PDB file of C-alpha atoms in Angstrom:
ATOM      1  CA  UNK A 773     101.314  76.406  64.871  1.00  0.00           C
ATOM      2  CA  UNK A 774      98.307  73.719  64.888  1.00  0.00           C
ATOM      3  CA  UNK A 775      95.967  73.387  62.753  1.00  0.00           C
ATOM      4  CA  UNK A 776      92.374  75.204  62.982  1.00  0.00           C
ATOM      5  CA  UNK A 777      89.376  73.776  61.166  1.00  0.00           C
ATOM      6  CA  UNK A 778      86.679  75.958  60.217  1.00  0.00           C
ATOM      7  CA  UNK A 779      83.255  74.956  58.763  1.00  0.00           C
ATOM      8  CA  UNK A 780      79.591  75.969  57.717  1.00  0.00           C
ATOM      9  CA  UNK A 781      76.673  73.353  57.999  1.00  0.00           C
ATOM     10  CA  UNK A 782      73.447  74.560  56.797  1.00  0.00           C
ATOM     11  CA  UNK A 783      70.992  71.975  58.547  1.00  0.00           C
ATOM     12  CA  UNK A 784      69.658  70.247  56.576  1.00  0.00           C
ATOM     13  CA  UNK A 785      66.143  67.310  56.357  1.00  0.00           C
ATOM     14  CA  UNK A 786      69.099  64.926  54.525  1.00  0.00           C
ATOM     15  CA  UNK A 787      71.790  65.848  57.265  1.00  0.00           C
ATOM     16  CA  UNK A 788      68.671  64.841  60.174  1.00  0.00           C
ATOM     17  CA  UNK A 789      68.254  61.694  58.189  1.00  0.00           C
ATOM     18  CA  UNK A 790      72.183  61.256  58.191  1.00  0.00           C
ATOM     19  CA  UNK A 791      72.262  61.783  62.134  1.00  0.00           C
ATOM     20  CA  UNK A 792      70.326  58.645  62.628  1.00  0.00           C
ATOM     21  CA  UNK A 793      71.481  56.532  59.728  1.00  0.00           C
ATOM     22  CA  UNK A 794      74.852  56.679  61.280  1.00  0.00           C
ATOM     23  CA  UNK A 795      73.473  56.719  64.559  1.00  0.00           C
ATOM     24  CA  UNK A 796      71.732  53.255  64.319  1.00  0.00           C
ATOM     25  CA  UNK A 797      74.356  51.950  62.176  1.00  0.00           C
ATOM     26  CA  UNK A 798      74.862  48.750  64.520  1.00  0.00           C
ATOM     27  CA  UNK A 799      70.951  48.491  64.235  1.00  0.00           C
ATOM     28  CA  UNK A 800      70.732  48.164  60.222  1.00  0.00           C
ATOM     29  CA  UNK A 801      73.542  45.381  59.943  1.00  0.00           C
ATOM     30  CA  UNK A 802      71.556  43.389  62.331  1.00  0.00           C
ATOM     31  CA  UNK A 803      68.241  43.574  60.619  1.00  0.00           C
ATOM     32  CA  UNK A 804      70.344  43.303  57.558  1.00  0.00           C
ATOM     33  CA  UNK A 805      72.132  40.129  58.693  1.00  0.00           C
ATOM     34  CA  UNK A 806      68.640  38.834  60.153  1.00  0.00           C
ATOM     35  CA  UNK A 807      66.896  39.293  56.988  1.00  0.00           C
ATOM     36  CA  UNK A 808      69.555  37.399  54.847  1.00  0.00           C
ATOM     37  CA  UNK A 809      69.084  34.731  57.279  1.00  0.00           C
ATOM     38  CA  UNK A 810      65.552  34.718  57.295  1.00  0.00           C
ATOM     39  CA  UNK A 811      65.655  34.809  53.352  1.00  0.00           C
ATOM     40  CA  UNK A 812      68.423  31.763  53.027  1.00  0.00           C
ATOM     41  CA  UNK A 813      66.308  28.656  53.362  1.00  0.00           C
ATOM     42  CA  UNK A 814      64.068  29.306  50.778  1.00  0.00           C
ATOM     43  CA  UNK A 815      67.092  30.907  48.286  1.00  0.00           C
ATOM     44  CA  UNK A 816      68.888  27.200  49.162  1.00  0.00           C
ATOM     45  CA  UNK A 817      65.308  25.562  48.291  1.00  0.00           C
ATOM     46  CA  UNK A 818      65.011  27.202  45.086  1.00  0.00           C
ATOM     47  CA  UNK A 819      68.705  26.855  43.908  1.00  0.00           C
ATOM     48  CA  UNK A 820      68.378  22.950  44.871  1.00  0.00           C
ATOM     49  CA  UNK A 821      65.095  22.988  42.550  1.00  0.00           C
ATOM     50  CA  UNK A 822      66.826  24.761  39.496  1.00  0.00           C
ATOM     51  CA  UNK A 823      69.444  22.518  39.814  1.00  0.00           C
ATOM     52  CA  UNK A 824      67.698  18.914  39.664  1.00  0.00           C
ATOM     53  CA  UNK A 825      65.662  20.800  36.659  1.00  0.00           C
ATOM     54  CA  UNK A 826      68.750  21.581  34.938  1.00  0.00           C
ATOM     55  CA  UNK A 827      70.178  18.327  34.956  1.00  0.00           C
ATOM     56  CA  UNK A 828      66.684  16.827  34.233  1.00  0.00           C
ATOM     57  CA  UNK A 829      65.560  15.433  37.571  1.00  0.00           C
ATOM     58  CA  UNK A 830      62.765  17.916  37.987  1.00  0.00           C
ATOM     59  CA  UNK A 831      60.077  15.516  38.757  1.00  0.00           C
ATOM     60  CA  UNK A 832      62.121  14.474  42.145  1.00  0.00           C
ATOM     61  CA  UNK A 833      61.312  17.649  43.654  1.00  0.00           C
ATOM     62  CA  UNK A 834      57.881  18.728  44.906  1.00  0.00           C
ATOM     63  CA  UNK A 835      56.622  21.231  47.367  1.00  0.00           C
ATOM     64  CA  UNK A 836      56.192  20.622  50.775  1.00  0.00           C
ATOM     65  CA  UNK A 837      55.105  21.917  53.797  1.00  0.00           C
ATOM     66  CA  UNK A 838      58.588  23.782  54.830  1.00  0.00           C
ATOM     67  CA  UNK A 839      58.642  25.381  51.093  1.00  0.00           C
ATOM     68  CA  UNK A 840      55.393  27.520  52.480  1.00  0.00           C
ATOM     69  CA  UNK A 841      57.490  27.621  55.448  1.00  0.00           C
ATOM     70  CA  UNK A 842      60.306  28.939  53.602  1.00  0.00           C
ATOM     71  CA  UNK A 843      58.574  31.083  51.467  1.00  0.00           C
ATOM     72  CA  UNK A 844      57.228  33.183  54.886  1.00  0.00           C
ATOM     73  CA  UNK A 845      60.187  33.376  56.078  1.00  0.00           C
ATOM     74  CA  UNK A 846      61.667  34.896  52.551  1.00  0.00           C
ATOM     75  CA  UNK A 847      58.714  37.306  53.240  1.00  0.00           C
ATOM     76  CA  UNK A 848      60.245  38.189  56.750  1.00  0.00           C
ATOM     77  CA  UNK A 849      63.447  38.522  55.380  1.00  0.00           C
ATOM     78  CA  UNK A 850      62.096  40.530  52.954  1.00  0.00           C
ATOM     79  CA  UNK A 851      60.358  43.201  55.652  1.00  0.00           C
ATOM     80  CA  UNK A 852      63.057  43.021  58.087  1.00  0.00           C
ATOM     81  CA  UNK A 853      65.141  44.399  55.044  1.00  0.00           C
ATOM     82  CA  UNK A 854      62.756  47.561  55.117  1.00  0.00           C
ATOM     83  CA  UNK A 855      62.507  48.305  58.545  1.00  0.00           C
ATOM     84  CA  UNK A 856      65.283  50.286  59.699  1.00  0.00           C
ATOM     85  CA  UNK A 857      64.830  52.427  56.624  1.00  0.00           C
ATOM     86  CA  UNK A 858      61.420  52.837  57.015  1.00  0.00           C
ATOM     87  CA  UNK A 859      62.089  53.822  61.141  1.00  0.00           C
ATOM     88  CA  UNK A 860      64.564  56.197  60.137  1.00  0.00           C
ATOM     89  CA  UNK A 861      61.996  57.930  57.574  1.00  0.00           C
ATOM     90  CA  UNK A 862      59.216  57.860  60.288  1.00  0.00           C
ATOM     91  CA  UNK A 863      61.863  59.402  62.618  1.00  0.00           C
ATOM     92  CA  UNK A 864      62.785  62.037  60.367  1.00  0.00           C
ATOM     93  CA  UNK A 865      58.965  63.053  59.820  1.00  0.00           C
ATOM     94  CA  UNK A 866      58.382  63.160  63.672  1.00  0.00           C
ATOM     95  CA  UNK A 867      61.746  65.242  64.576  1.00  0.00           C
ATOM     96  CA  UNK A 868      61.617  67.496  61.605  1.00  0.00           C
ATOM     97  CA  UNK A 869      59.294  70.228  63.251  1.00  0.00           C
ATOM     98  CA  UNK A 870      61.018  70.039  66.327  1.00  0.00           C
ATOM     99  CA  UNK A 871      63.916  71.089  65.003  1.00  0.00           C
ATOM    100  CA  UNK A 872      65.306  74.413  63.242  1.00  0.00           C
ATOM    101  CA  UNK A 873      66.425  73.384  59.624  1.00  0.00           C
ATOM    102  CA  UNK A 874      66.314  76.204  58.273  1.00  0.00           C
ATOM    103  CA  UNK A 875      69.574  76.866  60.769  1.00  0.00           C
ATOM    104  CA  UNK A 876      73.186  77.030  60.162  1.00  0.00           C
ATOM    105  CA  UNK A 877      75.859  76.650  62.120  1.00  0.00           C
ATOM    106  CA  UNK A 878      79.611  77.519  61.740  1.00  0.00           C
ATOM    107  CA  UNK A 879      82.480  75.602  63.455  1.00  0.00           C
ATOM    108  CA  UNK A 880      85.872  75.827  64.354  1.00  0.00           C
ATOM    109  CA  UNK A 881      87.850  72.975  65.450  1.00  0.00           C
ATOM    110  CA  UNK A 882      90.519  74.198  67.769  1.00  0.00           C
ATOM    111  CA  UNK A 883      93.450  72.323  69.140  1.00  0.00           C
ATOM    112  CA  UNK A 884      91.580  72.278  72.766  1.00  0.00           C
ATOM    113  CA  UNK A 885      88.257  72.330  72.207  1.00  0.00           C
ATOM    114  CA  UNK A 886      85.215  73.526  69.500  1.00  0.00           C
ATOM    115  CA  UNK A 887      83.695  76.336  69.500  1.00  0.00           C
ATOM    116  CA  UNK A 888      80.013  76.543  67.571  1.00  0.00           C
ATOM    117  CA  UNK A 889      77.480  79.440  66.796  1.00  0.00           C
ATOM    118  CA  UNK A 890      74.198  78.517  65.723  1.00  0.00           C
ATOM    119  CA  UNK A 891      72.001  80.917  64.017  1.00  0.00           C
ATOM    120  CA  UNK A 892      68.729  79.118  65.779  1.00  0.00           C
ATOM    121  CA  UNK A 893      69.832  80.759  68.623  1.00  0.00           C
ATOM    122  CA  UNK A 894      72.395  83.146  68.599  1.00  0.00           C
ATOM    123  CA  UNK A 895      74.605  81.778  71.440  1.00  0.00           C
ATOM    124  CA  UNK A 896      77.819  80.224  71.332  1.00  0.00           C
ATOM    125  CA  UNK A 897      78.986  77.123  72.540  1.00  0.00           C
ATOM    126  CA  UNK A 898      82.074  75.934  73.294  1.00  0.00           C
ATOM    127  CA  UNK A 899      82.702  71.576  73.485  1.00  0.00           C
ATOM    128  CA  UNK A 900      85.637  69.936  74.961  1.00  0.00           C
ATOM    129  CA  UNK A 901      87.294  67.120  73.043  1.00  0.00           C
ATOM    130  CA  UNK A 902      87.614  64.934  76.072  1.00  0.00           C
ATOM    131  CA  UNK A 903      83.642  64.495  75.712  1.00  0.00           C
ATOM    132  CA  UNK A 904      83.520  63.885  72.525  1.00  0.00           C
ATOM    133  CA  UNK A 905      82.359  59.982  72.381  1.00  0.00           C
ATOM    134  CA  UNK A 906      82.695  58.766  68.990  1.00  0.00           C
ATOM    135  CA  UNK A 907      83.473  60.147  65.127  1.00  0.00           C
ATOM    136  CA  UNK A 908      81.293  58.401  62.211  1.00  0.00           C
ATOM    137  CA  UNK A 909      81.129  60.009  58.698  1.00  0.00           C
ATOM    138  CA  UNK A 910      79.819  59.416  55.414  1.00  0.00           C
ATOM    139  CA  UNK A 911      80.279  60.844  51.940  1.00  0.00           C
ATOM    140  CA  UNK A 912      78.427  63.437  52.759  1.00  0.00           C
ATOM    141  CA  UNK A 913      78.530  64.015  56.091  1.00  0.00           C
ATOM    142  CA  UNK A 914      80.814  64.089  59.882  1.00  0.00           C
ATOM    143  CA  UNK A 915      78.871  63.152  62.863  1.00  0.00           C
ATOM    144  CA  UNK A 916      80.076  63.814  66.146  1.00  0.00           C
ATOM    145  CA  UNK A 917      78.783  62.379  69.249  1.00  0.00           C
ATOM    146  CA  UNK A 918      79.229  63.946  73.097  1.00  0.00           C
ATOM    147  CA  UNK A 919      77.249  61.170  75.164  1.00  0.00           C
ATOM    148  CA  UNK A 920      78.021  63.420  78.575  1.00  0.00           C
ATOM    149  CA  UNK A 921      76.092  65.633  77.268  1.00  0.00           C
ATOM    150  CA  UNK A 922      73.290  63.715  74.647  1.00  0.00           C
ATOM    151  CA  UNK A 923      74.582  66.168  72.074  1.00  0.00           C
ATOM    152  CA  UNK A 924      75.243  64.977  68.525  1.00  0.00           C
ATOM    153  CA  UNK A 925      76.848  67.176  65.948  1.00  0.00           C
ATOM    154  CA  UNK A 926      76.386  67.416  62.041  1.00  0.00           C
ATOM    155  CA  UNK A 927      79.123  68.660  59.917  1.00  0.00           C
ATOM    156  CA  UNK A 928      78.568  69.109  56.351  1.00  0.00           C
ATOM    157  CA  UNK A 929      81.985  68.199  54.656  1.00  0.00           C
ATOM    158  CA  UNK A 930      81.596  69.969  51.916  1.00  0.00           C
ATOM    159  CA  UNK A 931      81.389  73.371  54.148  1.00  0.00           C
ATOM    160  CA  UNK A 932      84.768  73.358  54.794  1.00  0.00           C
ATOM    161  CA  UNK A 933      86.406  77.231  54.713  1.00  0.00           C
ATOM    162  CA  UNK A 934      89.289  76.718  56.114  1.00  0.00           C
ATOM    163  CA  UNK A 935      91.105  73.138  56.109  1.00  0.00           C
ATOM    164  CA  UNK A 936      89.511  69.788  54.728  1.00  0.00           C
ATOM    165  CA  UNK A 937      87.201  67.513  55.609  1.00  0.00           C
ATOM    166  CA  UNK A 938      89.631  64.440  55.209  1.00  0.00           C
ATOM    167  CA  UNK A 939      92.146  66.475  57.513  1.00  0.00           C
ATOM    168  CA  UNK A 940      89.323  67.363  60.329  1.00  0.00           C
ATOM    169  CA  UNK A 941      88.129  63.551  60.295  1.00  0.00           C
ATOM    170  CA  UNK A 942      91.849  62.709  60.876  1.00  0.00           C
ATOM    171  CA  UNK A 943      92.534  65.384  63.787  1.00  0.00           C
ATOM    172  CA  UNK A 944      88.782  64.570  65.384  1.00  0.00           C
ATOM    173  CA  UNK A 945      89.880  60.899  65.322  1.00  0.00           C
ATOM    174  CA  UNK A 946      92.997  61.488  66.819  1.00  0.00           C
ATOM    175  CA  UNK A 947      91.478  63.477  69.244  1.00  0.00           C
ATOM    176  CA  UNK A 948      89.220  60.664  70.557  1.00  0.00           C
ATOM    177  CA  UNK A 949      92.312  57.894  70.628  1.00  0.00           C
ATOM    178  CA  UNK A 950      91.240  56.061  66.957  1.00  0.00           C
TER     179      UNK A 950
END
């Protein structure tokens, strides 16, 4: 006989904030990688000063015109570090009262398909693996994503009643050819 998962996610402002962390990802390496190199010329400029000061050839360096350059861009770098945390909080604070989280939902992972009852609503739903997109998770939390239908699902991995978390991540990712 296969294995059947069954879980309870209480919804959660964290497990929102979660959604779109792991959602955009893609998007916070990018700034991330944009800010480092944003912040690398004037990091290089400073490291060349401290070194001609430490072997006592400070005089030779001076500022000039691209250190004010470099220090902007350090202040760029330094912004663009912020910004996909600070669009996720904003995000958050704009979806929150849209959505029920005071709801909680209860899962179970069948061999063919998932079937989920919400308390926001009453009804039960039942999701075929073959739409299911893509499988991210965290320490905290499994996010599924069904792009056919815009539908994104939060599992809290710690509400695991029957079966594991590590054991559902394994089947779901099987399930989706990964």
């Amino acid at each position: 006989m296969q294995n059947i998962y069954e879980n309870t996610t209480h919804i959660t402002k964290a497990g929102l904030t979660a959604i779109l962390r792991i959602k955009r990802r893609r998007q916070f390496l990018i700034y991330r990688m944009c800010s480092i190199c944003f912040s690398a010329p004037f990091l290089a400029r400073l490291l060349f000063a401290l070194v001609m000061s430490l072997i006592g050839r400070a005089e030779e360096v001076s500022i000039r015109w691209t250190d004010i350059l470099f220090g902007l861009m350090l202040l760029i770098g330094i912004w663009l570090w912020q910004v996909p945390k600070q669009q996720v909080k904003n995000s958050v604070e704009r979806m929150k009262d849209q959505m029920d989280l005071n709801a909680v939902n209860q899962y179970t992972f069948f061999p063919d398909h998932i079937q989920m009852l919400t308390t926001s609503s009453l009804e039960k739903f039942e999701l075929d693996y073959e739409n299911l997109t893509w499988v991210q998770s965290d320490s905290r939390w499994i996010v599924l994503y069904f792009v056919d239908m815009n539908f994104t699902m939060l599992v809290d991995r710690n509400g695991f009643t029957k079966g594991s978390s590590e054991d559902c991540l394994t089947f779901l990712r099987r399930k989706i050819g990964r």
